Amino acid sequence: MNTNPFEIGYYYDDELKSLGFKSIGSNVKIAKNCLIVGIPNISIGNNVIIDSFCSIIASGKGYLTIGSYVHVASFCHLLASEGIELKDFCGISQGVKIYSKTDDYSGNSLTNPTIPNTYKSIKKGKVIINEHSIIGAGCVILPNVTIGEGTSVGALSLIGSNLDSWTIYVGNPLKKLTKRSKNLLQKKQDFLADLEQNNN
């Protein structure tokens, strides 16, 4: 039993499967101090870690789908009210904010959740982060964005439009830096082959 009050710990497979997730794979751990709303709308694959102080909102018609071998680092916020998909082998660094819905900041409508939607202009649309993509610390991803396979985004970037595959992006405003190496695909094959061999 852990007696250190500063080590809050994780929920593991057996406990998570009893909480009503849409689906939970194996070798999943979620920090006990996360805030999660809409558990029945959340599907999680195998070998997933969600670290401390993350907030995940997937209530109503929203949904969150997390593939396998995915890490969501501490202090991330995933507003999945219109859908968020994190594909296999992607990584979300500390403090990333992903919004599938946001208010209009132009001044042409009222804002915030206390106001009925009739008086607001809401931008919404699912966010998809494809396989092998990595999002740097403190990035903000706005609604209706697809991040291509193998793309990396540097820390503190603002992402408001679709990003090409196998490209490195940085900054605010966001700009392409260079193409990203695909050498990791061979590493993936080696890794999966080793896993299969060790399981036989």
C-alpha positions as semicolon CSV with decimal commas, in nm:
position;residue;x (nm);y (nm);z (nm)
1;M;0,000;0,000;0,000
2;N;0,132;0,345;-0,093
3;T;0,166;0,569;0,214
4;N;0,325;0,867;0,036
5;P;0,049;1,135;0,007
6;F;0,229;1,298;-0,287
7;E;0,208;0,985;-0,504
8;I;-0,157;0,973;-0,600
9;G;-0,115;0,662;-0,818
10;Y;-0,301;0,518;-1,116
11;Y;-0,611;0,320;-1,195
12;Y;-0,526;0,002;-1,386
13;D;-0,713;-0,235;-1,618
14;D;-0,929;-0,420;-1,366
15;E;-1,054;-0,105;-1,195
16;L;-1,101;0,083;-1,522
17;K;-1,308;-0,195;-1,677
18;S;-1,559;-0,165;-1,394
19;L;-1,614;0,209;-1,445
20;G;-1,826;0,192;-1,761
21;F;-1,589;0,296;-2,041
22;K;-1,717;0,213;-2,389
23;S;-1,409;-0,008;-2,424
24;I;-1,079;-0,053;-2,242
25;G;-0,782;-0,251;-2,369
26;S;-0,501;-0,410;-2,173
27;N;-0,209;-0,241;-1,996
28;V;-0,395;0,090;-1,955
29;K;-0,327;0,324;-1,666
30;I;-0,497;0,655;-1,583
31;A;-0,382;0,882;-1,300
32;K;-0,630;0,894;-1,011
33;N;-0,639;1,274;-1,006
34;C;-0,771;1,314;-1,361
35;L;-1,116;1,461;-1,428
36;I;-1,314;1,251;-1,675
37;V;-1,672;1,326;-1,785
38;G;-1,862;1,108;-2,031
39;I;-1,693;0,775;-1,954
40;P;-1,946;0,574;-2,166
41;N;-1,831;0,773;-2,473
42;I;-1,461;0,690;-2,429
43;S;-1,279;0,402;-2,601
44;I;-0,917;0,323;-2,514
45;G;-0,688;0,070;-2,683
46;N;-0,390;-0,118;-2,541
47;N;-0,078;0,020;-2,372
48;V;-0,210;0,368;-2,297
49;I;-0,100;0,608;-2,022
50;I;-0,294;0,918;-1,914
51;D;-0,096;1,114;-1,658
52;S;-0,188;1,343;-1,368
53;F;-0,426;1,639;-1,375
54;C;-0,568;1,574;-1,722
55;S;-0,928;1,674;-1,787
56;I;-1,132;1,489;-2,047
57;I;-1,485;1,603;-2,134
58;A;-1,675;1,369;-2,367
59;S;-2,030;1,426;-2,248
60;G;-2,349;1,435;-2,455
61;K;-2,292;1,330;-2,815
62;G;-1,917;1,372;-2,778
63;Y;-1,664;1,093;-2,795
64;L;-1,297;1,021;-2,739
65;T;-1,123;0,734;-2,915
66;I;-0,765;0,655;-2,813
67;G;-0,569;0,392;-3,005
68;S;-0,284;0,178;-2,875
69;Y;0,060;0,288;-2,755
70;V;-0,061;0,640;-2,681
71;H;0,063;0,872;-2,405
72;V;-0,130;1,174;-2,281
73;A;0,101;1,371;-2,050
74;S;0,008;1,569;-1,739
75;F;-0,218;1,877;-1,744
76;C;-0,373;1,810;-2,084
77;H;-0,732;1,919;-2,156
78;L;-0,937;1,729;-2,414
79;L;-1,276;1,886;-2,489
80;A;-1,423;1,602;-2,693
81;S;-1,783;1,724;-2,716
82;E;-1,765;1,696;-3,098
83;G;-1,517;1,408;-3,108
84;I;-1,144;1,359;-3,064
85;E;-0,948;1,068;-3,211
86;L;-0,591;0,987;-3,105
87;K;-0,454;0,718;-3,335
88;D;-0,192;0,451;-3,252
89;F;0,157;0,553;-3,147
90;C;0,080;0,923;-3,108
91;G;0,196;1,136;-2,817
92;I;0,044;1,439;-2,646
93;S;0,296;1,635;-2,435
94;Q;0,231;1,825;-2,113
95;G;-0,034;2,094;-2,109
96;V;-0,174;2,039;-2,458
97;K;-0,529;2,169;-2,505
98;I;-0,750;2,007;-2,771
99;Y;-1,086;2,169;-2,844
100;S;-1,349;2,011;-3,069
101;K;-1,579;2,306;-2,992
102;T;-1,513;2,671;-2,914
103;D;-1,696;3,004;-2,893
104;D;-1,670;3,279;-3,154
105;Y;-1,424;3,539;-3,026
106;S;-1,509;3,805;-3,288
107;G;-1,770;3,985;-3,078
108;N;-2,055;3,892;-3,312
109;S;-2,220;3,664;-3,057
110;L;-2,239;3,595;-2,687
111;T;-1,999;3,345;-2,534
112;N;-1,951;3,093;-2,252
113;P;-2,153;2,792;-2,132
114;T;-2,401;2,996;-1,928
115;I;-2,558;3,132;-2,251
116;P;-2,806;2,932;-2,465
117;N;-2,668;2,827;-2,805
118;T;-2,929;3,045;-2,981
119;Y;-2,725;3,351;-2,885
120;K;-2,385;3,206;-2,967
121;S;-2,187;3,124;-3,279
122;I;-1,994;2,807;-3,210
123;K;-1,708;2,666;-3,414
124;K;-1,708;2,288;-3,389
125;G;-1,574;1,976;-3,554
126;K;-1,385;1,664;-3,457
127;V;-1,010;1,663;-3,410
128;I;-0,806;1,371;-3,546
129;I;-0,439;1,315;-3,458
130;N;-0,306;1,041;-3,680
131;E;-0,053;0,765;-3,614
132;H;0,301;0,857;-3,508
133;S;0,219;1,225;-3,461
134;I;0,359;1,406;-3,159
135;I;0,227;1,732;-3,018
136;G;0,469;1,949;-2,816
137;A;0,406;2,090;-2,470
138;G;0,157;2,373;-2,437
139;C;0,014;2,347;-2,789
140;V;-0,349;2,442;-2,856
141;I;-0,550;2,256;-3,121
142;L;-0,872;2,419;-3,241
143;P;-1,185;2,242;-3,373
144;N;-1,221;2,065;-3,706
145;V;-0,852;1,984;-3,748
146;T;-0,682;1,672;-3,883
147;I;-0,313;1,626;-3,811
148;G;-0,152;1,400;-4,068
149;E;0,035;1,078;-4,003
150;G;0,385;1,120;-3,861
151;T;0,357;1,494;-3,805
152;S;0,532;1,670;-3,517
153;V;0,442;2,010;-3,376
154;G;0,681;2,214;-3,161
155;A;0,590;2,341;-2,816
156;L;0,353;2,637;-2,768
157;S;0,213;2,620;-3,122
158;L;-0,143;2,714;-3,219
159;I;-0,301;2,470;-3,464
160;G;-0,614;2,589;-3,641
161;S;-0,605;2,405;-3,974
162;N;-0,519;2,064;-4,115
163;L;-0,150;1,964;-4,113
164;D;0,032;1,761;-4,376
165;S;0,173;1,418;-4,301
166;W;0,539;1,366;-4,210
167;T;0,607;1,735;-4,158
168;I;0,753;1,931;-3,866
169;Y;0,563;2,246;-3,768
170;V;0,654;2,516;-3,517
171;G;0,537;2,850;-3,386
172;N;0,250;3,088;-3,354
173;P;0,159;3,165;-3,626
174;L;0,226;2,804;-3,725
175;K;0,470;2,738;-4,007
176;K;0,626;2,437;-4,177
177;L;0,984;2,379;-4,073
178;T;1,088;2,071;-4,270
179;K;0,986;1,718;-4,360
180;R;1,001;1,462;-4,081
181;S;1,197;1,138;-4,111
182;K;1,004;0,814;-4,162
183;N;1,280;0,603;-4,005
184;L;1,055;0,544;-3,705
185;L;0,836;0,318;-3,920
186;Q;1,118;0,061;-3,929
187;K;1,157;0,098;-3,553
188;K;0,785;0,024;-3,522
189;Q;0,820;-0,294;-3,725
190;D;1,119;-0,405;-3,517
191;F;0,930;-0,331;-3,196
192;L;0,620;-0,524;-3,302
193;A;0,830;-0,817;-3,425
194;D;1,012;-0,834;-3,091
195;L;0,680;-0,825;-2,907
196;E;0,544;-1,111;-3,115
197;Q;0,859;-1,316;-3,063
198;N;0,854;-1,260;-2,687
199;N;0,488;-1,360;-2,668
200;N;0,547;-1,690;-2,848
